[in-house]
Amino acid sequence: MTAAWWRVTFTPPLDTVDAVAGAIVTATGAGVEEPAAGTLITVLESESEARDLIERIAEAFPGTGAACSTAPSIDWSTRWRDGIVTRHFGRLVVTPSWLPVELEGDEAVITIDPESAFGSGEHGSTRGALTLLERHLCRDDRVLDLGSGSGILAIGATVLGARSAIGIEIDELSIPIAEANAARNCGEAAVSFLTGDAAMLAELAGPAEVICSNILRTVNVTLLPAIARALAPGGTVIFAGMEEREAPLFEPVLGSHGFAIVDVAVDAAWWSVAVRRQ
């Protein structure tokens, strides 16, 4: 389709970026691009659709800036794919289904497409978490993925050799997407997903040698006691979902709960950290 399209740019409060992106995809079925931290762009077929989306997002997420303009007459139904590439995280390779990939050596691949559930490797917080996961996961580790979204971290752990991986997600609409992604990538491997509050379910699903929590800083703080109880002795926790400017706020809280930082990854101003009990 090459008729005129409308580009809509949103600038939500930084703590709502992920939720706004999910709401856009859910409302329109269109892809969402994040060219810079805190900026979301989608393309729609008509001005009325663009204006309607702006109104819906403004109502659901007060304080979100928005603007729309005409887009070039090209096939935007597939053009959104242009910014999505195959990414490498050590020996872990993440690629969309429409891009061929040739593996080298002991590389392991995840094929995952953008969906309404958060997590396709296109966001800096996800990339940071994947970087630390590949560095610190050991074969046969048990893994918990809190706020699992698309399941990308649980699935990544599985293809890298985890004994088992459990994703916990409060948004029940994400579970079918995560399960479909797991079926595509993991076969009969021991990966599963639970719907519910991670603060209640983490300890029941543990103990785990690696726990990932790619959520907002405030939620990560709330989950710290439950994470400590679910972590196996000597285990590693990977926290993500926080901007680099939030590091000075989160680091003292880690220390007060007995955690010491062992590794850090920064990607597009998103800060991810690996910690262990002192």
JSON list of C-alpha atoms in Angstrom, two decimals, residues 49-234:
[
{"chain": "A", "resi": 49, "resn": "GLU", "atom": "CA", "xyz": [-6.85, 7.18, 12.94]},
{"chain": "A", "resi": 50, "resn": "ALA", "atom": "CA", "xyz": [-3.87, 9.26, 14.03]},
{"chain": "A", "resi": 51, "resn": "ARG", "atom": "CA", "xyz": [-6.03, 11.81, 15.87]},
{"chain": "A", "resi": 52, "resn": "ASP", "atom": "CA", "xyz": [-8.08, 9.06, 17.51]},
{"chain": "A", "resi": 53, "resn": "LEU", "atom": "CA", "xyz": [-4.92, 7.32, 18.75]},
{"chain": "A", "resi": 54, "resn": "ILE", "atom": "CA", "xyz": [-3.57, 10.57, 20.16]},
{"chain": "A", "resi": 55, "resn": "GLU", "atom": "CA", "xyz": [-6.81, 11.12, 22.09]},
{"chain": "A", "resi": 56, "resn": "ARG", "atom": "CA", "xyz": [-6.81, 7.56, 23.45]},
{"chain": "A", "resi": 57, "resn": "ILE", "atom": "CA", "xyz": [-3.20, 7.72, 24.59]},
{"chain": "A", "resi": 58, "resn": "ALA", "atom": "CA", "xyz": [-3.67, 11.17, 26.14]},
{"chain": "A", "resi": 59, "resn": "GLU", "atom": "CA", "xyz": [-6.66, 9.89, 28.12]},
{"chain": "A", "resi": 60, "resn": "ALA", "atom": "CA", "xyz": [-4.89, 6.73, 29.31]},
{"chain": "A", "resi": 61, "resn": "PHE", "atom": "CA", "xyz": [-1.49, 8.33, 29.95]},
{"chain": "A", "resi": 62, "resn": "PRO", "atom": "CA", "xyz": [-1.78, 12.00, 31.05]},
{"chain": "A", "resi": 63, "resn": "GLY", "atom": "CA", "xyz": [1.29, 14.07, 30.33]},
{"chain": "A", "resi": 64, "resn": "THR", "atom": "CA", "xyz": [2.15, 12.29, 27.09]},
{"chain": "A", "resi": 65, "resn": "GLY", "atom": "CA", "xyz": [3.13, 14.69, 24.32]},
{"chain": "A", "resi": 66, "resn": "ALA", "atom": "CA", "xyz": [2.00, 13.87, 20.78]},
{"chain": "A", "resi": 67, "resn": "ALA", "atom": "CA", "xyz": [2.30, 15.21, 17.24]},
{"chain": "A", "resi": 68, "resn": "CYS", "atom": "CA", "xyz": [1.34, 13.90, 13.82]},
{"chain": "A", "resi": 69, "resn": "SER", "atom": "CA", "xyz": [2.43, 14.69, 10.28]},
{"chain": "A", "resi": 70, "resn": "THR", "atom": "CA", "xyz": [2.11, 13.19, 6.81]},
{"chain": "A", "resi": 71, "resn": "ALA", "atom": "CA", "xyz": [4.56, 10.45, 5.98]},
{"chain": "A", "resi": 72, "resn": "PRO", "atom": "CA", "xyz": [6.11, 9.72, 2.57]},
{"chain": "A", "resi": 73, "resn": "SER", "atom": "CA", "xyz": [4.00, 7.61, 0.20]},
{"chain": "A", "resi": 74, "resn": "ILE", "atom": "CA", "xyz": [5.82, 4.32, 0.66]},
{"chain": "A", "resi": 75, "resn": "ASP", "atom": "CA", "xyz": [4.75, 0.95, 1.99]},
{"chain": "A", "resi": 76, "resn": "TRP", "atom": "CA", "xyz": [4.78, 1.70, 5.72]},
{"chain": "A", "resi": 77, "resn": "SER", "atom": "CA", "xyz": [3.05, -1.63, 6.41]},
{"chain": "A", "resi": 78, "resn": "THR", "atom": "CA", "xyz": [6.48, -3.25, 6.04]},
{"chain": "A", "resi": 79, "resn": "ARG", "atom": "CA", "xyz": [8.82, -0.23, 6.27]},
{"chain": "A", "resi": 80, "resn": "TRP", "atom": "CA", "xyz": [8.67, -0.36, 10.09]},
{"chain": "A", "resi": 81, "resn": "ARG", "atom": "CA", "xyz": [10.79, -3.50, 9.83]},
{"chain": "A", "resi": 82, "resn": "ASP", "atom": "CA", "xyz": [13.75, -1.52, 8.50]},
{"chain": "A", "resi": 83, "resn": "GLY", "atom": "CA", "xyz": [14.99, -0.50, 11.93]},
{"chain": "A", "resi": 84, "resn": "ILE", "atom": "CA", "xyz": [14.84, -4.04, 13.33]},
{"chain": "A", "resi": 85, "resn": "VAL", "atom": "CA", "xyz": [18.06, -6.00, 12.96]},
{"chain": "A", "resi": 86, "resn": "THR", "atom": "CA", "xyz": [19.71, -9.20, 14.10]},
{"chain": "A", "resi": 87, "resn": "ARG", "atom": "CA", "xyz": [21.50, -8.53, 17.39]},
{"chain": "A", "resi": 88, "resn": "HIS", "atom": "CA", "xyz": [24.35, -10.36, 19.10]},
{"chain": "A", "resi": 89, "resn": "PHE", "atom": "CA", "xyz": [24.80, -10.66, 22.87]},
{"chain": "A", "resi": 90, "resn": "GLY", "atom": "CA", "xyz": [27.95, -12.69, 23.26]},
{"chain": "A", "resi": 91, "resn": "ARG", "atom": "CA", "xyz": [26.99, -16.09, 21.89]},
{"chain": "A", "resi": 92, "resn": "LEU", "atom": "CA", "xyz": [23.26, -15.31, 22.05]},
{"chain": "A", "resi": 93, "resn": "VAL", "atom": "CA", "xyz": [21.75, -14.13, 18.74]},
{"chain": "A", "resi": 94, "resn": "VAL", "atom": "CA", "xyz": [18.29, -12.49, 18.61]},
{"chain": "A", "resi": 95, "resn": "THR", "atom": "CA", "xyz": [16.67, -12.08, 15.19]},
{"chain": "A", "resi": 96, "resn": "PRO", "atom": "CA", "xyz": [13.22, -11.40, 13.68]},
{"chain": "A", "resi": 97, "resn": "SER", "atom": "CA", "xyz": [11.70, -14.13, 11.53]},
{"chain": "A", "resi": 98, "resn": "TRP", "atom": "CA", "xyz": [12.15, -12.27, 8.23]},
{"chain": "A", "resi": 99, "resn": "LEU", "atom": "CA", "xyz": [15.94, -11.96, 8.51]},
{"chain": "A", "resi": 100, "resn": "PRO", "atom": "CA", "xyz": [18.13, -14.99, 7.75]},
{"chain": "A", "resi": 101, "resn": "VAL", "atom": "CA", "xyz": [20.96, -15.67, 10.15]},
{"chain": "A", "resi": 102, "resn": "GLU", "atom": "CA", "xyz": [24.04, -17.87, 9.97]},
{"chain": "A", "resi": 103, "resn": "LEU", "atom": "CA", "xyz": [25.37, -19.03, 13.31]},
{"chain": "A", "resi": 104, "resn": "GLU", "atom": "CA", "xyz": [29.04, -19.38, 14.08]},
{"chain": "A", "resi": 105, "resn": "GLY", "atom": "CA", "xyz": [30.70, -21.64, 16.61]},
{"chain": "A", "resi": 106, "resn": "ASP", "atom": "CA", "xyz": [28.59, -22.17, 19.74]},
{"chain": "A", "resi": 107, "resn": "GLU", "atom": "CA", "xyz": [26.14, -19.33, 19.05]},
{"chain": "A", "resi": 108, "resn": "ALA", "atom": "CA", "xyz": [22.50, -19.90, 20.05]},
{"chain": "A", "resi": 109, "resn": "VAL", "atom": "CA", "xyz": [19.62, -18.11, 18.33]},
{"chain": "A", "resi": 110, "resn": "ILE", "atom": "CA", "xyz": [16.21, -16.78, 19.36]},
{"chain": "A", "resi": 111, "resn": "THR", "atom": "CA", "xyz": [13.73, -15.93, 16.61]},
{"chain": "A", "resi": 112, "resn": "ILE", "atom": "CA", "xyz": [11.28, -13.39, 17.97]},
{"chain": "A", "resi": 113, "resn": "ASP", "atom": "CA", "xyz": [9.08, -10.77, 16.29]},
{"chain": "A", "resi": 114, "resn": "PRO", "atom": "CA", "xyz": [7.74, -7.51, 17.78]},
{"chain": "A", "resi": 115, "resn": "GLU", "atom": "CA", "xyz": [4.41, -8.10, 19.50]},
{"chain": "A", "resi": 116, "resn": "SER", "atom": "CA", "xyz": [2.19, -6.28, 21.96]},
{"chain": "A", "resi": 117, "resn": "ALA", "atom": "CA", "xyz": [4.09, -8.02, 24.79]},
{"chain": "A", "resi": 118, "resn": "PHE", "atom": "CA", "xyz": [7.25, -6.11, 25.69]},
{"chain": "A", "resi": 119, "resn": "GLY", "atom": "CA", "xyz": [10.59, -7.64, 24.70]},
{"chain": "A", "resi": 120, "resn": "SER", "atom": "CA", "xyz": [11.95, -8.17, 21.19]},
{"chain": "A", "resi": 121, "resn": "GLY", "atom": "CA", "xyz": [15.52, -6.99, 21.76]},
{"chain": "A", "resi": 122, "resn": "GLU", "atom": "CA", "xyz": [14.79, -3.54, 20.34]},
{"chain": "A", "resi": 123, "resn": "HIS", "atom": "CA", "xyz": [14.72, -1.72, 23.68]},
{"chain": "A", "resi": 124, "resn": "GLY", "atom": "CA", "xyz": [17.86, -0.73, 25.57]},
{"chain": "A", "resi": 125, "resn": "SER", "atom": "CA", "xyz": [16.67, -2.27, 28.84]},
{"chain": "A", "resi": 126, "resn": "THR", "atom": "CA", "xyz": [16.03, -5.64, 27.19]},
{"chain": "A", "resi": 127, "resn": "ARG", "atom": "CA", "xyz": [19.38, -5.53, 25.43]},
{"chain": "A", "resi": 128, "resn": "GLY", "atom": "CA", "xyz": [21.15, -4.74, 28.69]},
{"chain": "A", "resi": 129, "resn": "ALA", "atom": "CA", "xyz": [19.43, -7.63, 30.46]},
{"chain": "A", "resi": 130, "resn": "LEU", "atom": "CA", "xyz": [20.32, -10.02, 27.61]},
{"chain": "A", "resi": 131, "resn": "THR", "atom": "CA", "xyz": [23.94, -8.87, 27.73]},
{"chain": "A", "resi": 132, "resn": "LEU", "atom": "CA", "xyz": [24.22, -9.63, 31.45]},
{"chain": "A", "resi": 133, "resn": "LEU", "atom": "CA", "xyz": [22.26, -12.87, 31.16]},
{"chain": "A", "resi": 134, "resn": "GLU", "atom": "CA", "xyz": [24.66, -14.22, 28.54]},
{"chain": "A", "resi": 135, "resn": "ARG", "atom": "CA", "xyz": [27.65, -13.23, 30.71]},
{"chain": "A", "resi": 136, "resn": "HIS", "atom": "CA", "xyz": [26.46, -14.73, 33.99]},
{"chain": "A", "resi": 137, "resn": "LEU", "atom": "CA", "xyz": [24.23, -17.70, 33.18]},
{"chain": "A", "resi": 138, "resn": "CYS", "atom": "CA", "xyz": [25.82, -21.10, 33.74]},
{"chain": "A", "resi": 139, "resn": "ARG", "atom": "CA", "xyz": [24.65, -24.32, 32.12]},
{"chain": "A", "resi": 140, "resn": "ASP", "atom": "CA", "xyz": [21.97, -26.09, 34.18]},
{"chain": "A", "resi": 141, "resn": "ASP", "atom": "CA", "xyz": [21.08, -22.96, 36.14]},
{"chain": "A", "resi": 142, "resn": "ARG", "atom": "CA", "xyz": [17.45, -22.51, 37.17]},
{"chain": "A", "resi": 143, "resn": "VAL", "atom": "CA", "xyz": [16.09, -19.15, 36.04]},
{"chain": "A", "resi": 144, "resn": "LEU", "atom": "CA", "xyz": [13.22, -16.88, 37.07]},
{"chain": "A", "resi": 145, "resn": "ASP", "atom": "CA", "xyz": [12.16, -14.05, 34.75]},
{"chain": "A", "resi": 146, "resn": "LEU", "atom": "CA", "xyz": [10.02, -11.50, 36.59]},
{"chain": "A", "resi": 147, "resn": "GLY", "atom": "CA", "xyz": [7.88, -9.30, 34.36]},
{"chain": "A", "resi": 148, "resn": "SER", "atom": "CA", "xyz": [8.56, -11.72, 31.52]},
{"chain": "A", "resi": 149, "resn": "GLY", "atom": "CA", "xyz": [6.54, -9.97, 28.77]},
{"chain": "A", "resi": 150, "resn": "SER", "atom": "CA", "xyz": [7.33, -11.71, 25.48]},
{"chain": "A", "resi": 151, "resn": "GLY", "atom": "CA", "xyz": [9.39, -14.31, 27.36]},
{"chain": "A", "resi": 152, "resn": "ILE", "atom": "CA", "xyz": [12.63, -13.25, 25.69]},
{"chain": "A", "resi": 153, "resn": "LEU", "atom": "CA", "xyz": [14.82, -13.56, 28.80]},
{"chain": "A", "resi": 154, "resn": "ALA", "atom": "CA", "xyz": [13.40, -16.92, 29.90]},
{"chain": "A", "resi": 155, "resn": "ILE", "atom": "CA", "xyz": [13.74, -18.20, 26.34]},
{"chain": "A", "resi": 156, "resn": "GLY", "atom": "CA", "xyz": [17.25, -16.79, 26.01]},
{"chain": "A", "resi": 157, "resn": "ALA", "atom": "CA", "xyz": [18.27, -18.53, 29.22]},
{"chain": "A", "resi": 158, "resn": "THR", "atom": "CA", "xyz": [16.87, -21.80, 27.93]},
{"chain": "A", "resi": 159, "resn": "VAL", "atom": "CA", "xyz": [18.66, -21.76, 24.58]},
{"chain": "A", "resi": 160, "resn": "LEU", "atom": "CA", "xyz": [21.88, -20.85, 26.43]},
{"chain": "A", "resi": 161, "resn": "GLY", "atom": "CA", "xyz": [21.61, -24.03, 28.50]},
{"chain": "A", "resi": 162, "resn": "ALA", "atom": "CA", "xyz": [19.51, -23.29, 31.58]},
{"chain": "A", "resi": 163, "resn": "ARG", "atom": "CA", "xyz": [18.01, -26.37, 33.22]},
{"chain": "A", "resi": 164, "resn": "SER", "atom": "CA", "xyz": [14.66, -24.62, 33.55]},
{"chain": "A", "resi": 165, "resn": "ALA", "atom": "CA", "xyz": [13.18, -21.15, 33.17]},
{"chain": "A", "resi": 166, "resn": "ILE", "atom": "CA", "xyz": [9.95, -19.76, 34.61]},
{"chain": "A", "resi": 167, "resn": "GLY", "atom": "CA", "xyz": [8.51, -16.43, 33.49]},
{"chain": "A", "resi": 168, "resn": "ILE", "atom": "CA", "xyz": [6.12, -14.55, 35.78]},
{"chain": "A", "resi": 169, "resn": "GLU", "atom": "CA", "xyz": [3.93, -11.85, 34.22]},
{"chain": "A", "resi": 170, "resn": "ILE", "atom": "CA", "xyz": [1.05, -9.89, 35.71]},
{"chain": "A", "resi": 171, "resn": "ASP", "atom": "CA", "xyz": [-0.43, -9.11, 32.25]},
{"chain": "A", "resi": 172, "resn": "GLU", "atom": "CA", "xyz": [-2.32, -12.24, 31.27]},
{"chain": "A", "resi": 173, "resn": "LEU", "atom": "CA", "xyz": [-2.50, -11.09, 27.62]},
{"chain": "A", "resi": 174, "resn": "SER", "atom": "CA", "xyz": [1.27, -11.50, 27.35]},
{"chain": "A", "resi": 175, "resn": "ILE", "atom": "CA", "xyz": [1.24, -15.18, 28.29]},
{"chain": "A", "resi": 176, "resn": "PRO", "atom": "CA", "xyz": [-0.01, -16.60, 24.95]},
{"chain": "A", "resi": 177, "resn": "ILE", "atom": "CA", "xyz": [2.62, -14.53, 23.13]},
{"chain": "A", "resi": 178, "resn": "ALA", "atom": "CA", "xyz": [5.37, -15.78, 25.44]},
{"chain": "A", "resi": 179, "resn": "GLU", "atom": "CA", "xyz": [4.20, -19.38, 25.10]},
{"chain": "A", "resi": 180, "resn": "ALA", "atom": "CA", "xyz": [4.15, -19.10, 21.30]},
{"chain": "A", "resi": 181, "resn": "ASN", "atom": "CA", "xyz": [7.67, -17.65, 21.33]},
{"chain": "A", "resi": 182, "resn": "ALA", "atom": "CA", "xyz": [8.82, -20.48, 23.58]},
{"chain": "A", "resi": 183, "resn": "ALA", "atom": "CA", "xyz": [7.24, -23.11, 21.33]},
{"chain": "A", "resi": 184, "resn": "ARG", "atom": "CA", "xyz": [9.06, -21.61, 18.33]},
{"chain": "A", "resi": 185, "resn": "ASN", "atom": "CA", "xyz": [12.45, -21.50, 20.04]},
{"chain": "A", "resi": 186, "resn": "CYS", "atom": "CA", "xyz": [12.66, -24.02, 22.84]},
{"chain": "A", "resi": 187, "resn": "GLY", "atom": "CA", "xyz": [10.88, -27.14, 21.67]},
{"chain": "A", "resi": 188, "resn": "GLU", "atom": "CA", "xyz": [10.39, -29.47, 24.63]},
{"chain": "A", "resi": 189, "resn": "ALA", "atom": "CA", "xyz": [12.78, -27.56, 26.91]},
{"chain": "A", "resi": 190, "resn": "ALA", "atom": "CA", "xyz": [11.64, -26.75, 30.44]},
{"chain": "A", "resi": 191, "resn": "VAL", "atom": "CA", "xyz": [10.33, -23.20, 30.03]},
{"chain": "A", "resi": 192, "resn": "SER", "atom": "CA", "xyz": [6.95, -22.12, 31.38]},
{"chain": "A", "resi": 193, "resn": "PHE", "atom": "CA", "xyz": [5.01, -18.98, 32.24]},
{"chain": "A", "resi": 194, "resn": "LEU", "atom": "CA", "xyz": [2.81, -18.00, 35.18]},
{"chain": "A", "resi": 195, "resn": "THR", "atom": "CA", "xyz": [0.30, -15.19, 35.49]},
{"chain": "A", "resi": 196, "resn": "GLY", "atom": "CA", "xyz": [0.31, -13.26, 38.75]},
{"chain": "A", "resi": 197, "resn": "ASP", "atom": "CA", "xyz": [2.17, -11.00, 41.15]},
{"chain": "A", "resi": 198, "resn": "ALA", "atom": "CA", "xyz": [5.90, -11.71, 41.15]},
{"chain": "A", "resi": 199, "resn": "ALA", "atom": "CA", "xyz": [6.12, -10.65, 44.81]},
{"chain": "A", "resi": 200, "resn": "MET", "atom": "CA", "xyz": [3.88, -13.60, 45.69]},
{"chain": "A", "resi": 201, "resn": "LEU", "atom": "CA", "xyz": [5.00, -16.16, 43.11]},
{"chain": "A", "resi": 202, "resn": "ALA", "atom": "CA", "xyz": [8.79, -15.70, 42.98]},
{"chain": "A", "resi": 203, "resn": "GLU", "atom": "CA", "xyz": [9.55, -17.58, 46.19]},
{"chain": "A", "resi": 204, "resn": "LEU", "atom": "CA", "xyz": [7.14, -20.37, 45.25]},
{"chain": "A", "resi": 205, "resn": "ALA", "atom": "CA", "xyz": [8.82, -20.73, 41.84]},
{"chain": "A", "resi": 206, "resn": "GLY", "atom": "CA", "xyz": [12.35, -20.63, 43.30]},
{"chain": "A", "resi": 207, "resn": "PRO", "atom": "CA", "xyz": [14.98, -21.26, 44.26]},
{"chain": "A", "resi": 208, "resn": "ALA", "atom": "CA", "xyz": [16.82, -20.03, 41.17]},
{"chain": "A", "resi": 209, "resn": "GLU", "atom": "CA", "xyz": [20.49, -19.48, 40.41]},
{"chain": "A", "resi": 210, "resn": "VAL", "atom": "CA", "xyz": [19.62, -16.55, 38.12]},
{"chain": "A", "resi": 211, "resn": "ILE", "atom": "CA", "xyz": [16.71, -14.13, 38.58]},
{"chain": "A", "resi": 212, "resn": "CYS", "atom": "CA", "xyz": [15.95, -11.44, 35.97]},
{"chain": "A", "resi": 213, "resn": "SER", "atom": "CA", "xyz": [13.75, -8.46, 36.79]},
{"chain": "A", "resi": 214, "resn": "ASN", "atom": "CA", "xyz": [13.36, -6.13, 33.81]},
{"chain": "A", "resi": 215, "resn": "ILE", "atom": "CA", "xyz": [10.76, -3.79, 35.32]},
{"chain": "A", "resi": 216, "resn": "LEU", "atom": "CA", "xyz": [10.56, -0.20, 36.57]},
{"chain": "A", "resi": 217, "resn": "ARG", "atom": "CA", "xyz": [12.93, 0.84, 39.37]},
{"chain": "A", "resi": 218, "resn": "THR", "atom": "CA", "xyz": [10.09, 1.33, 41.86]},
{"chain": "A", "resi": 219, "resn": "VAL", "atom": "CA", "xyz": [8.84, -2.19, 41.17]},
{"chain": "A", "resi": 220, "resn": "ASN", "atom": "CA", "xyz": [12.35, -3.63, 41.40]},
{"chain": "A", "resi": 221, "resn": "VAL", "atom": "CA", "xyz": [12.68, -2.03, 44.84]},
{"chain": "A", "resi": 222, "resn": "THR", "atom": "CA", "xyz": [9.37, -3.53, 45.95]},
{"chain": "A", "resi": 223, "resn": "LEU", "atom": "CA", "xyz": [10.41, -6.97, 44.71]},
{"chain": "A", "resi": 224, "resn": "LEU", "atom": "CA", "xyz": [13.81, -7.05, 46.43]},
{"chain": "A", "resi": 225, "resn": "PRO", "atom": "CA", "xyz": [12.68, -8.97, 49.55]},
{"chain": "A", "resi": 226, "resn": "ALA", "atom": "CA", "xyz": [10.88, -11.61, 47.46]},
{"chain": "A", "resi": 227, "resn": "ILE", "atom": "CA", "xyz": [13.86, -11.89, 45.13]},
{"chain": "A", "resi": 228, "resn": "ALA", "atom": "CA", "xyz": [16.22, -12.40, 48.06]},
{"chain": "A", "resi": 229, "resn": "ARG", "atom": "CA", "xyz": [14.05, -15.26, 49.33]},
{"chain": "A", "resi": 230, "resn": "ALA", "atom": "CA", "xyz": [13.84, -16.88, 45.86]},
{"chain": "A", "resi": 231, "resn": "LEU", "atom": "CA", "xyz": [17.55, -16.68, 45.07]},
{"chain": "A", "resi": 232, "resn": "ALA", "atom": "CA", "xyz": [19.66, -19.82, 45.47]},
{"chain": "A", "resi": 233, "resn": "PRO", "atom": "CA", "xyz": [22.91, -19.52, 47.47]},
{"chain": "A", "resi": 234, "resn": "GLY", "atom": "CA", "xyz": [25.58, -17.90, 45.32]}
]
